[in-house]
mmCIF file of C-alpha atoms in Angstrom:
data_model
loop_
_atom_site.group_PDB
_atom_site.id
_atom_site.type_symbol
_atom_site.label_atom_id
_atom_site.label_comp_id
_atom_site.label_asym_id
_atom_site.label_seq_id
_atom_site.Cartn_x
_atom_site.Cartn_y
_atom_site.Cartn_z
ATOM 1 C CA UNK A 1 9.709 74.752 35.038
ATOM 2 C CA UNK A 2 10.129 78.581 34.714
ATOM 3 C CA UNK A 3 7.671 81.375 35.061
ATOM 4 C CA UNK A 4 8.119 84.809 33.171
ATOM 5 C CA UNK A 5 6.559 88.134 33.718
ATOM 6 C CA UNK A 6 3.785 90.148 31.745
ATOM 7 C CA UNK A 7 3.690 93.703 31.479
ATOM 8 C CA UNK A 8 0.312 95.175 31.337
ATOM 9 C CA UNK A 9 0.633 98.031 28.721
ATOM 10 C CA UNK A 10 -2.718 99.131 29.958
ATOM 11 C CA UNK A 11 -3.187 101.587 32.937
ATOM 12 C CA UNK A 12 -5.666 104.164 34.010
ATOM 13 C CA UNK A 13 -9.269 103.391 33.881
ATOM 14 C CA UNK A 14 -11.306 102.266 30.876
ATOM 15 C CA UNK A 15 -12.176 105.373 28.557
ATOM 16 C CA UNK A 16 -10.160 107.636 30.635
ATOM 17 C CA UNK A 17 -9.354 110.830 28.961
ATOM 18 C CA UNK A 18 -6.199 111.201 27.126
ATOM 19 C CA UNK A 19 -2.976 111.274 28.986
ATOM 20 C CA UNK A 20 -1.309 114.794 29.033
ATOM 21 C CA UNK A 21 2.543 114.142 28.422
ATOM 22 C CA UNK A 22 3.702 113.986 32.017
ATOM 23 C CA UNK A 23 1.349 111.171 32.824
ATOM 24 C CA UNK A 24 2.387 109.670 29.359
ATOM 25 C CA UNK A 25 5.571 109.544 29.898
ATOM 26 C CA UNK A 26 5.881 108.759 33.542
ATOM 27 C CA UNK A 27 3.654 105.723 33.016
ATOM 28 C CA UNK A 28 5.826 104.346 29.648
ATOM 29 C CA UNK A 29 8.701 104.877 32.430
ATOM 30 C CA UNK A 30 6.765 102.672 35.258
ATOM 31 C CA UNK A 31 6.487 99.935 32.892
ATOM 32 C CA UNK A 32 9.816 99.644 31.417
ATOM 33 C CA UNK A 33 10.965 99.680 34.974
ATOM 34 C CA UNK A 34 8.816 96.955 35.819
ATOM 35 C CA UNK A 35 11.074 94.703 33.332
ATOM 36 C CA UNK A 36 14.454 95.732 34.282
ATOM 37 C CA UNK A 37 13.168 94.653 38.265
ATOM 38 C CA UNK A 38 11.349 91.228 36.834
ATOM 39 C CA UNK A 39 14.606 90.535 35.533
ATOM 40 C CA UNK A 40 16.845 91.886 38.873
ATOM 41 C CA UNK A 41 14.446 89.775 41.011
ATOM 42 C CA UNK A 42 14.914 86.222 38.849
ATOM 43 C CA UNK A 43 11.777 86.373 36.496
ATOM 44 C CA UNK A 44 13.019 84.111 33.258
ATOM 45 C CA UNK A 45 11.431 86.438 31.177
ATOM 46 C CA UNK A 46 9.381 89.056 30.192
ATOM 47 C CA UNK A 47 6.112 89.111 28.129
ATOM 48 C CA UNK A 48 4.357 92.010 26.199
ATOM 49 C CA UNK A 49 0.714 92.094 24.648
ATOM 50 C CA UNK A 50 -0.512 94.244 21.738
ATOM 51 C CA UNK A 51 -3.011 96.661 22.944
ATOM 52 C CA UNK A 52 -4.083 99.475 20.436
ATOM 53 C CA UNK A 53 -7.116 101.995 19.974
ATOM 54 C CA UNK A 54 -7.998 103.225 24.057
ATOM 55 C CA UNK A 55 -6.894 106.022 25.827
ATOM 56 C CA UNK A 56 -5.773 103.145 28.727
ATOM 57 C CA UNK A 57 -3.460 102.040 26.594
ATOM 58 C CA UNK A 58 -0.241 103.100 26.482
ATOM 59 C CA UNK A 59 2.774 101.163 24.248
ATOM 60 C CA UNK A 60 1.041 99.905 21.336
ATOM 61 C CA UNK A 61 2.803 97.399 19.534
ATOM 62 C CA UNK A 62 4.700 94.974 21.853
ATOM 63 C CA UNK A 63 7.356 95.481 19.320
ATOM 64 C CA UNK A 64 7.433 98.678 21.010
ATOM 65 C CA UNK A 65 8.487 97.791 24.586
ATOM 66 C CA UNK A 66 9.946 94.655 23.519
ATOM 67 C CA UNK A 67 12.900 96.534 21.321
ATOM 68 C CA UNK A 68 13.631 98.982 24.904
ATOM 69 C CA UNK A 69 13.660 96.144 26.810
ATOM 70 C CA UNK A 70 16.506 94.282 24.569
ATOM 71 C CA UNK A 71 18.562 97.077 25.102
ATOM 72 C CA UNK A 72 17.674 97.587 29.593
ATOM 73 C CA UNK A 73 17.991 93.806 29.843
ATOM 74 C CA UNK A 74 21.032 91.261 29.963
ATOM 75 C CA UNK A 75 19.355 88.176 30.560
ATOM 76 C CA UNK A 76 15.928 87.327 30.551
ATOM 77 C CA UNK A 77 14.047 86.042 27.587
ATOM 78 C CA UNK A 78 12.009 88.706 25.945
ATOM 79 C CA UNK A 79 9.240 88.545 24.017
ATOM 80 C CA UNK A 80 5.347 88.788 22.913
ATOM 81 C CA UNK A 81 2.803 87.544 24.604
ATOM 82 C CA UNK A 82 1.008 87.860 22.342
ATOM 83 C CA UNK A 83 1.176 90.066 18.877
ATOM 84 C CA UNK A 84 -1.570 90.163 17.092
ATOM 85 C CA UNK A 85 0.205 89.487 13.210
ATOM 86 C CA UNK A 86 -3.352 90.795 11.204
ATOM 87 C CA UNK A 87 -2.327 94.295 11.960
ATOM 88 C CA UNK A 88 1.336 94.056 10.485
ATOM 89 C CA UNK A 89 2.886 93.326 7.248
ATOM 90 C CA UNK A 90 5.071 90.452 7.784
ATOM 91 C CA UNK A 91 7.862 91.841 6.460
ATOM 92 C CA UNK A 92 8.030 95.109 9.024
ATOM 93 C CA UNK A 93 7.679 92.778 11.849
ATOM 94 C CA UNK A 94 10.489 90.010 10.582
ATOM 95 C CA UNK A 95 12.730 93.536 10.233
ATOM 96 C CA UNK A 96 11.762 94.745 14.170
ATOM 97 C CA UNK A 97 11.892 91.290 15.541
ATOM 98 C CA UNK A 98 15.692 90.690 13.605
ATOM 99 C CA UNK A 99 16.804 93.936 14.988
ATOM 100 C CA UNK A 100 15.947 93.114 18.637
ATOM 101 C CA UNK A 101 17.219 89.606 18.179
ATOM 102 C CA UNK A 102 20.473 90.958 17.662
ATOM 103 C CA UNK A 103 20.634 93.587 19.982
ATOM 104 C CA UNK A 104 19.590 91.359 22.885
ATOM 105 C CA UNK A 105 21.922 88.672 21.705
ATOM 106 C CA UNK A 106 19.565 85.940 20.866
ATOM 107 C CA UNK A 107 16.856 85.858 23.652
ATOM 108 C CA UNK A 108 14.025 86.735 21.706
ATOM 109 C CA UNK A 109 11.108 84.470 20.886
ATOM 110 C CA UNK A 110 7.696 86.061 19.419
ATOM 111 C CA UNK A 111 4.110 84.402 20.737
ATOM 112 C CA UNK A 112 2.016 84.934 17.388
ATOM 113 C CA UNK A 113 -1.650 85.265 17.608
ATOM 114 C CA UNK A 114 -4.627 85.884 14.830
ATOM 115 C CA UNK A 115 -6.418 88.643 17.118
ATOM 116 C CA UNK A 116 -9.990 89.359 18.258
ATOM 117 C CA UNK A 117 -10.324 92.501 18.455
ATOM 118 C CA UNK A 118 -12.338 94.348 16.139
ATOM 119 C CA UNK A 119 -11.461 97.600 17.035
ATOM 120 C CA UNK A 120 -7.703 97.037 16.321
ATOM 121 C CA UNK A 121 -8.354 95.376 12.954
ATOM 122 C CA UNK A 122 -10.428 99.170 12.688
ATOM 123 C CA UNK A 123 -7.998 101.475 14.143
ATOM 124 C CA UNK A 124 -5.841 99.937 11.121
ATOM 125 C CA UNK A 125 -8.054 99.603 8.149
ATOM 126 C CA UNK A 126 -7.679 96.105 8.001
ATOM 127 C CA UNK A 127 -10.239 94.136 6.286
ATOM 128 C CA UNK A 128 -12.466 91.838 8.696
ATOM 129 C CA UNK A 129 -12.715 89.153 6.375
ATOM 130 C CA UNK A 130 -10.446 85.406 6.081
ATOM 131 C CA UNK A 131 -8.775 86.400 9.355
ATOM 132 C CA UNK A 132 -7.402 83.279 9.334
ATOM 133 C CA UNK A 133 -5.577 83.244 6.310
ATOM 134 C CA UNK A 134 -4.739 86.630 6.780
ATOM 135 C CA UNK A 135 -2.652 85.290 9.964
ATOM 136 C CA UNK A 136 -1.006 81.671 8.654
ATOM 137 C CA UNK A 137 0.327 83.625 5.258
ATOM 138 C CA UNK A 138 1.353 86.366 8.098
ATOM 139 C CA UNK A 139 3.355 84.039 9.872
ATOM 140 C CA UNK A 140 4.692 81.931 7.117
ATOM 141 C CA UNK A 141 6.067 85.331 5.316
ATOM 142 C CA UNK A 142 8.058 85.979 8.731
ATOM 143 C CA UNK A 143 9.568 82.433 8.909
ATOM 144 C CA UNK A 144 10.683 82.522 4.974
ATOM 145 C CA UNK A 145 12.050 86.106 5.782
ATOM 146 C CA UNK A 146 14.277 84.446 8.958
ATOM 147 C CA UNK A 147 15.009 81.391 7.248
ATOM 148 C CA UNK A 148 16.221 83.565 3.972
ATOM 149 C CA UNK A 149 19.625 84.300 4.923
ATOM 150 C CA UNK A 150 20.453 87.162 2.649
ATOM 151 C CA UNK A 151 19.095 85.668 -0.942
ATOM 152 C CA UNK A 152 15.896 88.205 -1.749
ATOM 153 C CA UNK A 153 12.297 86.548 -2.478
ATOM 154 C CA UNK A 154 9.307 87.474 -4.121
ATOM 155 C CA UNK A 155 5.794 86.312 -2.542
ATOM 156 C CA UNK A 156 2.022 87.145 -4.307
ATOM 157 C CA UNK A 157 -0.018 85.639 -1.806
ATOM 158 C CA UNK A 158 -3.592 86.174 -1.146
ATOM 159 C CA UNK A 159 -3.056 88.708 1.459
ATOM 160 C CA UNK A 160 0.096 89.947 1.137
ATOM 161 C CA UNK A 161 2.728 90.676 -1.279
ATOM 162 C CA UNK A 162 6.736 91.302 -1.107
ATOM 163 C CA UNK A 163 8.539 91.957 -4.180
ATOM 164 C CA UNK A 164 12.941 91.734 -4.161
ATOM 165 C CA UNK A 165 12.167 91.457 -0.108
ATOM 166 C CA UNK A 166 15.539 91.226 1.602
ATOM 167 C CA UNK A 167 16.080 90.951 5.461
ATOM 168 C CA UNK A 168 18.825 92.430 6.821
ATOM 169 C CA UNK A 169 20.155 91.736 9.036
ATOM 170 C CA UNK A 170 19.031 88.516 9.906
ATOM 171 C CA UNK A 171 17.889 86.909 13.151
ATOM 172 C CA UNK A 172 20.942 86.423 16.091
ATOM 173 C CA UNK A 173 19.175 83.005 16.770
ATOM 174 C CA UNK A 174 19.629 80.507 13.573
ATOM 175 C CA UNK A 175 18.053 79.784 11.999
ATOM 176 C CA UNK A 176 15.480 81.701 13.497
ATOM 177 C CA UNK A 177 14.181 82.793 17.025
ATOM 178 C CA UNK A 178 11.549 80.629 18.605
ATOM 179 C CA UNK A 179 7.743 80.908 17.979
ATOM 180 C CA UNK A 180 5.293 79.900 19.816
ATOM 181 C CA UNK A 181 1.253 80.266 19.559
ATOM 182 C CA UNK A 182 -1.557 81.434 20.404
ATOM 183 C CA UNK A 183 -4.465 79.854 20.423
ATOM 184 C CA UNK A 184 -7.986 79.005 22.437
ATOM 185 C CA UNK A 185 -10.088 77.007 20.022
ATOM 186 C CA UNK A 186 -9.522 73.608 18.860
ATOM 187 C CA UNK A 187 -8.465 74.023 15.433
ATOM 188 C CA UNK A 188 -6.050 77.122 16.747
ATOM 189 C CA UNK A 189 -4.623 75.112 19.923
ATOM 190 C CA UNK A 190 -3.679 72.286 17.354
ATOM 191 C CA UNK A 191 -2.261 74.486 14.405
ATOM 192 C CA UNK A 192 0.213 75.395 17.194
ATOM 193 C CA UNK A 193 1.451 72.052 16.930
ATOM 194 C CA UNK A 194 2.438 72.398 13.458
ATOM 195 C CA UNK A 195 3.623 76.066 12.974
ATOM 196 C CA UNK A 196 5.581 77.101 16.725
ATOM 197 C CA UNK A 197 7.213 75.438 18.920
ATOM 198 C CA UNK A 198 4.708 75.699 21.786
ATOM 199 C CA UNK A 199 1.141 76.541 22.708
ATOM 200 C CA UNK A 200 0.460 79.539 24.930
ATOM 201 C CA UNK A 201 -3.072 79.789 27.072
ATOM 202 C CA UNK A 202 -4.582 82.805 28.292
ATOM 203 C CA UNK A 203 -5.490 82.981 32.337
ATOM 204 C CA UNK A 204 -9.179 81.861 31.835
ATOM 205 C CA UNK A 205 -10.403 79.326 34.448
ATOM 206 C CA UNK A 206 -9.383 75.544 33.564
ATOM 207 C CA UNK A 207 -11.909 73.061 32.958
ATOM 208 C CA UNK A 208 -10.169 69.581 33.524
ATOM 209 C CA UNK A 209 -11.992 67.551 31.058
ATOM 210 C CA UNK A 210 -11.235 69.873 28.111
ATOM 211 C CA UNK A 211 -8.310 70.699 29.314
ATOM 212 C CA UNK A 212 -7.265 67.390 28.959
ATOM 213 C CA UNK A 213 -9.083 67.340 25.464
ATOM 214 C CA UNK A 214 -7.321 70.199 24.268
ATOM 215 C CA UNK A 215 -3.550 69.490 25.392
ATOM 216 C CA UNK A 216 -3.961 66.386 23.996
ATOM 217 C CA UNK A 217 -4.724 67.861 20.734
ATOM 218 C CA UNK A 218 -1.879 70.072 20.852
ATOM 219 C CA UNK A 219 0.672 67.033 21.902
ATOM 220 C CA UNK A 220 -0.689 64.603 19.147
ATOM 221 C CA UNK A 221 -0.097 67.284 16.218
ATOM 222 C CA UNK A 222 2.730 68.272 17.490
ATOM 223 C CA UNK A 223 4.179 64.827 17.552
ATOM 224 C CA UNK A 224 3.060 64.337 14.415
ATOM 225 C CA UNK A 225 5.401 67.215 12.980
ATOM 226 C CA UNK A 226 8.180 65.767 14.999
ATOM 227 C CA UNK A 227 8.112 68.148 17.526
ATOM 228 C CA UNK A 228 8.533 67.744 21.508
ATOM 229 C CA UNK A 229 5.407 69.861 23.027
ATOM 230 C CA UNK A 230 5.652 72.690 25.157
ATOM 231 C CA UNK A 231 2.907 74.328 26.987
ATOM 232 C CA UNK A 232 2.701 77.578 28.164
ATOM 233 C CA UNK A 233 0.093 78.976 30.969
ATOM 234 C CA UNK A 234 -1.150 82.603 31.879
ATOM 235 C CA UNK A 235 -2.035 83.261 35.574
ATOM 236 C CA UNK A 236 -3.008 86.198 37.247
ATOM 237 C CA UNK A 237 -1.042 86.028 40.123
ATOM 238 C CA UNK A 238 -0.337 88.108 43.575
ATOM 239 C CA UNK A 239 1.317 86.933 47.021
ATOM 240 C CA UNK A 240 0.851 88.258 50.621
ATOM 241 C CA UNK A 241 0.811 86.785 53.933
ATOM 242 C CA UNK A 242 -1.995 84.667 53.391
ATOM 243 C CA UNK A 243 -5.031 83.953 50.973
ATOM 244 C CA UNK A 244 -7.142 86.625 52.716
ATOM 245 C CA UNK A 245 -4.485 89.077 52.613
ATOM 246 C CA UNK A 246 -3.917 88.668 48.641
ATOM 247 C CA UNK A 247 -7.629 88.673 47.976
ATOM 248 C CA UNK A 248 -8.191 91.884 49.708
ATOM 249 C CA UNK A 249 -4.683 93.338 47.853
ATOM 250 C CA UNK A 250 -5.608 92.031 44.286
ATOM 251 C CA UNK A 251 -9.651 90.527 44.261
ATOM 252 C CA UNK A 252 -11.006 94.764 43.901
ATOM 253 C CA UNK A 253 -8.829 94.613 40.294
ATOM 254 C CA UNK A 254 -9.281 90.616 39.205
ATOM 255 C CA UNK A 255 -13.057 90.200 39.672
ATOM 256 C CA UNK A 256 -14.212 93.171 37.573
ATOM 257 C CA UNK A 257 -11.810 92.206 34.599
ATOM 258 C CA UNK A 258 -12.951 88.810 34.889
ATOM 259 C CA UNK A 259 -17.077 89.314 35.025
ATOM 260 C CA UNK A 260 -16.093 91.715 32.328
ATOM 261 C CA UNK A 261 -14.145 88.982 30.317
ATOM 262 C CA UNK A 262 -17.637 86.568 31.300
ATOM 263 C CA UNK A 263 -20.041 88.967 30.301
ATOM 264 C CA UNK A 264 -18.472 88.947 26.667
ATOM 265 C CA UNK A 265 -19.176 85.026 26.838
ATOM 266 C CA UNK A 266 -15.212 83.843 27.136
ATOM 267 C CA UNK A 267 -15.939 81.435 30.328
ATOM 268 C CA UNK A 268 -19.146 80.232 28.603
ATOM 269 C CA UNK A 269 -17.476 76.581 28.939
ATOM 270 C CA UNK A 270 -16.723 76.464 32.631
ATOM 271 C CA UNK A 271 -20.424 75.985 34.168
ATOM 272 C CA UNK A 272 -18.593 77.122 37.568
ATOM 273 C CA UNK A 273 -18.223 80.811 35.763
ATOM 274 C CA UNK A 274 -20.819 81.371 33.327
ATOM 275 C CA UNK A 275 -22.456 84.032 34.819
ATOM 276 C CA UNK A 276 -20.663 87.387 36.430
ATOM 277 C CA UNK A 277 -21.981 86.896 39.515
ATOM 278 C CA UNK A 278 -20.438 83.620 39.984
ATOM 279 C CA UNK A 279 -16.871 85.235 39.554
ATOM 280 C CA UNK A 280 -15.215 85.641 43.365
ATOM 281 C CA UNK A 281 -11.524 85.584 44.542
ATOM 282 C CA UNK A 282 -12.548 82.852 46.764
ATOM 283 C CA UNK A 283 -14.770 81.411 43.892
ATOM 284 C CA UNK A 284 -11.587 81.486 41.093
ATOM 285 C CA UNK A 285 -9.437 80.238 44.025
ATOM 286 C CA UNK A 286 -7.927 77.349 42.210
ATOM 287 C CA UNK A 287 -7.501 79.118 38.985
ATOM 288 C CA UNK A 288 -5.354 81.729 40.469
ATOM 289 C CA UNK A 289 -1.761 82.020 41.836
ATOM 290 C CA UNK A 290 -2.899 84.075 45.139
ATOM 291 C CA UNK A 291 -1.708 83.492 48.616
ATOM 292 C CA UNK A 292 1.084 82.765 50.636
ATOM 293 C CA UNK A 293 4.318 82.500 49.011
ATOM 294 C CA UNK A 294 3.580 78.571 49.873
ATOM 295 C CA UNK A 295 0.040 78.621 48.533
ATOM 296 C CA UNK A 296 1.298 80.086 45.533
ATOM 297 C CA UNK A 297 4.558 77.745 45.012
ATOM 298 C CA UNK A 298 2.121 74.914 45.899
ATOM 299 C CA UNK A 299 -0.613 76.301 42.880
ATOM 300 C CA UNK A 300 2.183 76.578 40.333
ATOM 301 C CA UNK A 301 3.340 72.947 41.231
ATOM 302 C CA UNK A 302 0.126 71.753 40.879
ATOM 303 C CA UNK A 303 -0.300 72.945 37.500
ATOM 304 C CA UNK A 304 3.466 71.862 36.431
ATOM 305 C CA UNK A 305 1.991 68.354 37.645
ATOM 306 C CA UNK A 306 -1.323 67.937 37.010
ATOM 307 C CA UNK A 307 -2.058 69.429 33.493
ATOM 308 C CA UNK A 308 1.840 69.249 32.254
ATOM 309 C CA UNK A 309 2.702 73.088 31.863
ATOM 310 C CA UNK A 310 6.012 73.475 31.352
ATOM 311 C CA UNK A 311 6.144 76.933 31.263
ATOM 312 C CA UNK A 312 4.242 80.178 33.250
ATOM 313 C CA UNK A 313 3.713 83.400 32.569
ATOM 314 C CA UNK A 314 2.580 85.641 34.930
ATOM 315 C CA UNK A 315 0.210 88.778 35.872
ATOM 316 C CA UNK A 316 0.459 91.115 38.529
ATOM 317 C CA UNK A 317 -1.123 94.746 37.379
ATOM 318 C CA UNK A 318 -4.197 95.293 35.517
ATOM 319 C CA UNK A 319 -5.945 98.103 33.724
ATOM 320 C CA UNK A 320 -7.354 99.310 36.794
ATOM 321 C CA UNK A 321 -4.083 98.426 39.313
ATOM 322 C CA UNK A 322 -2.592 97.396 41.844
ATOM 323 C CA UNK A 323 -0.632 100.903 41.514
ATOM 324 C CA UNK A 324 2.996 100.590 40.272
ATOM 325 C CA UNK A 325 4.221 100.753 43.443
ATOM 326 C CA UNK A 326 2.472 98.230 44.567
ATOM 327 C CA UNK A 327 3.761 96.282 41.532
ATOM 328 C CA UNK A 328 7.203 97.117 41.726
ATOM 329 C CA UNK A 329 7.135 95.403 45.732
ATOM 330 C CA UNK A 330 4.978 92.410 44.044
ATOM 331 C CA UNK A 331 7.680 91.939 41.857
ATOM 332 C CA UNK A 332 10.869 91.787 44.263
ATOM 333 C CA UNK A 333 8.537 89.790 46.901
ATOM 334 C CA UNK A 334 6.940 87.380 44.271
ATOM 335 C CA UNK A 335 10.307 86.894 42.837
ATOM 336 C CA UNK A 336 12.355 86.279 46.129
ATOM 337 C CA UNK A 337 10.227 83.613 47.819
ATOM 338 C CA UNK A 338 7.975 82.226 44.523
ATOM 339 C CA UNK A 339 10.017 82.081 41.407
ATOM 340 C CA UNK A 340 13.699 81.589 42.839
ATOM 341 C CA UNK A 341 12.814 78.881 44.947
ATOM 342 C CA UNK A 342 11.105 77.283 42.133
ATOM 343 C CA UNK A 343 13.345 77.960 39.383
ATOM 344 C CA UNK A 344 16.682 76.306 42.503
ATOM 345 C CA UNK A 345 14.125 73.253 42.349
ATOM 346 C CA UNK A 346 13.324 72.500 38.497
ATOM 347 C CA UNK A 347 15.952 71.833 35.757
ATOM 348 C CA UNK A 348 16.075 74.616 33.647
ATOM 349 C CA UNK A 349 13.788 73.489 29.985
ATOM 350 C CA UNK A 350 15.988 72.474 27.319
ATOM 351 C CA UNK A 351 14.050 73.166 24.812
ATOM 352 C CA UNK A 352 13.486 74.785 21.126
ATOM 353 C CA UNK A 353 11.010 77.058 22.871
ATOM 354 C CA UNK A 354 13.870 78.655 24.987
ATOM 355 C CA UNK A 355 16.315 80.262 23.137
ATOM 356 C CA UNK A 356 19.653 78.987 23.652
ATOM 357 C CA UNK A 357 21.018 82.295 25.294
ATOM 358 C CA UNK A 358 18.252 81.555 28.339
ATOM 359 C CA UNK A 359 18.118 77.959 28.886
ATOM 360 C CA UNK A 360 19.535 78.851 32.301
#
C-alpha cells in the first residue's frame, strides 16, 4: 500500500472574479509548495487534475504543475490525476510528458482520461462528437510516440494526424513511463485493463455490490491482456483529534462539493446519496478518510482489505478551502501519523504501475 497526494488547482470561490497578479501568483506559489511539503512529509506521490475555463482555476494543464514539480522534487512519483487527452494533440503531450520524464529521472506516470466537461472541450474548439475515439487514437498516438525510439512515423487517423513525427528526446523510463486510467463506467473501467497498467476511481461514495461488479471487470480484462491489476482510489481525506473535530474542520467544504457533484446526477447509483439532502459528514462517514489519525489509518486499511486497493490518492483542499495554511499543517500532520506509519507497515508495490525510480 501507498497513498499519494492531489493538488487542487482550484481555489477561490466558484465564478469569482479574475485574479489580479498578486493573488495569481501567490496562489500558483501555495500550490507548488504544497508538493515540495507532500513530498518532505512522506507522501509517495503527487497527483494533478486538468482544470480549464473558470476564474477558480488556476494551473491549467496538469502538464503545467507537473513539469515544476519534476524539477522542486527528488523523490516522489509525479503525475496526472487525471489529464483529460481530448484537449491535446498527442504528440505535444508525448513531447511535455518525455521532457519531465527526464528531468525528474524516471518517476513520472500519466493517469489518462476521455473528459466530461463540456466547457473544456469549448474553451478549445474541440468537436463534441466520437469522444471516445477521439481519446483511444489519443492515447495510442502517445504510446507509439514513447515506444518509437528515434525512427520518425507517419499516422492519418480519424482524429488526428502526424506526418515525419519524431520524439525527442524520448521517455527516461523504457520503454515508456507508466499509464494508468481513468474510468467510471463499465466499458471505461474495463478498457483500463487493456490499455494502462491500472484503474484509477474518483472519491464518489462506494457501493459494495458494484463495486465488486466493477473491479471484477477491471481484473478479468486485465488478466486477459496478461497484466497483474492495480487499483487506484480517490478519497477526500482530513485528520484531527477525533471524528467531530475533522467534520467541523473539513464537512463546511466536502458537503457542498458533494450535493453539488449529486445534484448533477453522479451518485445516482448509491440509493444512500441520491438526493443532496442526504449528503452529511456523518452521513458519507464510511466513504471518507476523516478522523483520528487511527480512524483514518483504520479507513484506509479497510479499503486496502476489503475492496483490494492497492493504491490511494488523496484530497485535502477544495475549491472553496480549507485555506492553505490549513493545508500546509494537514499535510505535515496527515503525513507524520497516517501515511508513514502505513507506508513502515506495507511492502512497498512492485509493480509496472510504479515506476522503478519510486518503488520505495
Amino acid at each position: 500500500m501507498r497513498i499519494g497526494y492531489l493538488i487542487d488547482t482550484n481555489h477561490g470561490a466558484y465564478d469569482q472574479p479574475l485574479p489580479d497578479p498578486s493573488t495569481a501568483a501567490n496562489t500558483l506559489d501555495a500550490m507548488v509548495e504544497e508538493g515540495i511539503l507532500a513530498e518532505q512529509f512522506g507522501f509517495h506521490s503527487i497527483q494533478v487534475p486538468d482544470r480549464h475555463g473558470r476564474t477558480e482555476s488556476y494551473f491549467g494543464s496538469p502538464l503545467n504543475l507537473l513539469m515544476i514539480l519534476a524539477r522542486e522534487t527528488s523523490r516522489v512519483a509525479i503525475g496526472s490525476y487525471c489529464l483529460v487527452n481530448t484537449l491535446y494533440h498527442p504528440m505535444h503531450v508525448a513531447e511535455q510528458c518525455a521532457i519531465m520524464d527526464n528531468i525528474s529521472r524516471g518517476r513520472l506516470y500519466m493517469t489518462w482520461g476521455r473528459g466530461f466537461h463540456a466547457g473544456y472541450w469549448g474553451q478549445f474548439g474541440v468537436p463534441p462528437e466520437r469522444m471516445l475515439g477521439r481519446y483511444l487514437e489519443n492515447v495510442a498516438i502517445i504510446d507509439k510516440a514513447l515506444r518509437s525510439k528515434g525512427e520518425r512515423f507517419d499516422w492519418d487517423g480519424d482524429f488526428y494526424r502526424v506526418h515525419d513525427g519524431l520524439l525527442s528526446p524520448n521517455s527516461y523510463q523504457q520503454p515508456r513511463f507508466p499509464f494508468w486510467g481513468g474510468g467510471q463506467l463499465p466499458a471505461a473501467i474495463e478498457r483500463c485493463g487493456v490499455y494502462a497498467e491500472s484503474w484509477t476511481c474518483d472519491d464518489f461514495p462506494i457501493l459494495k455490490s458494484t463495486w465488486d461488479q466493477q473491479a471484477g471487470a477491471y481484473r478479468a480484462k486485465a488478466t486477459e491482456h496478461g497484466k497483474e491489476p492495480f487499483i487506484v482510489l480517490m478519497r477526500k481525506a482530513w485528520v484531527a483529534d477525533s471524528f467531530e473535530q475533522a467534520a467541523q474542520q473539513y464537512g463546511t467544504h466536502y458537503v457542498p462539493e458533494m450535493r453539488f457533484y449529486c445534484e448533477q446526477g453522479i451518485l445516482a447509483h448509491h440509493p444512500e446519496f441520491d438526493s443532496p439532502e442526504k449528503i452529511t459528514t456523518e452521513s458519507a462517514r464510511e466513504h471518507i478518510v476523516v478522523g483520528s489519525p487511527a480512524q483514518c489509518r483504520e479507513r484506509l486499511e479497510q479499503y486496502h482489505e476489503e475492496l483490494g486497493v492497492q493504491y490511494f490518492t488523496v484530497q485535502f483542499r477544495m475549491v472553496t478551502g480549507p485555506s492553505f495554511e490549513a493545508t500546509r499543517e494537514q499535510i505535515q500532520r496527515f503525513g507524520e501519523e497516517v501515511v508513514q506509519p502505513l507506508h513502515r507497515k506495507y511492502p512497498a508495490p512492485d509493480h509496472p504501475a510504479i515506476p522503478a525510480a519510486c518503488r520505495w
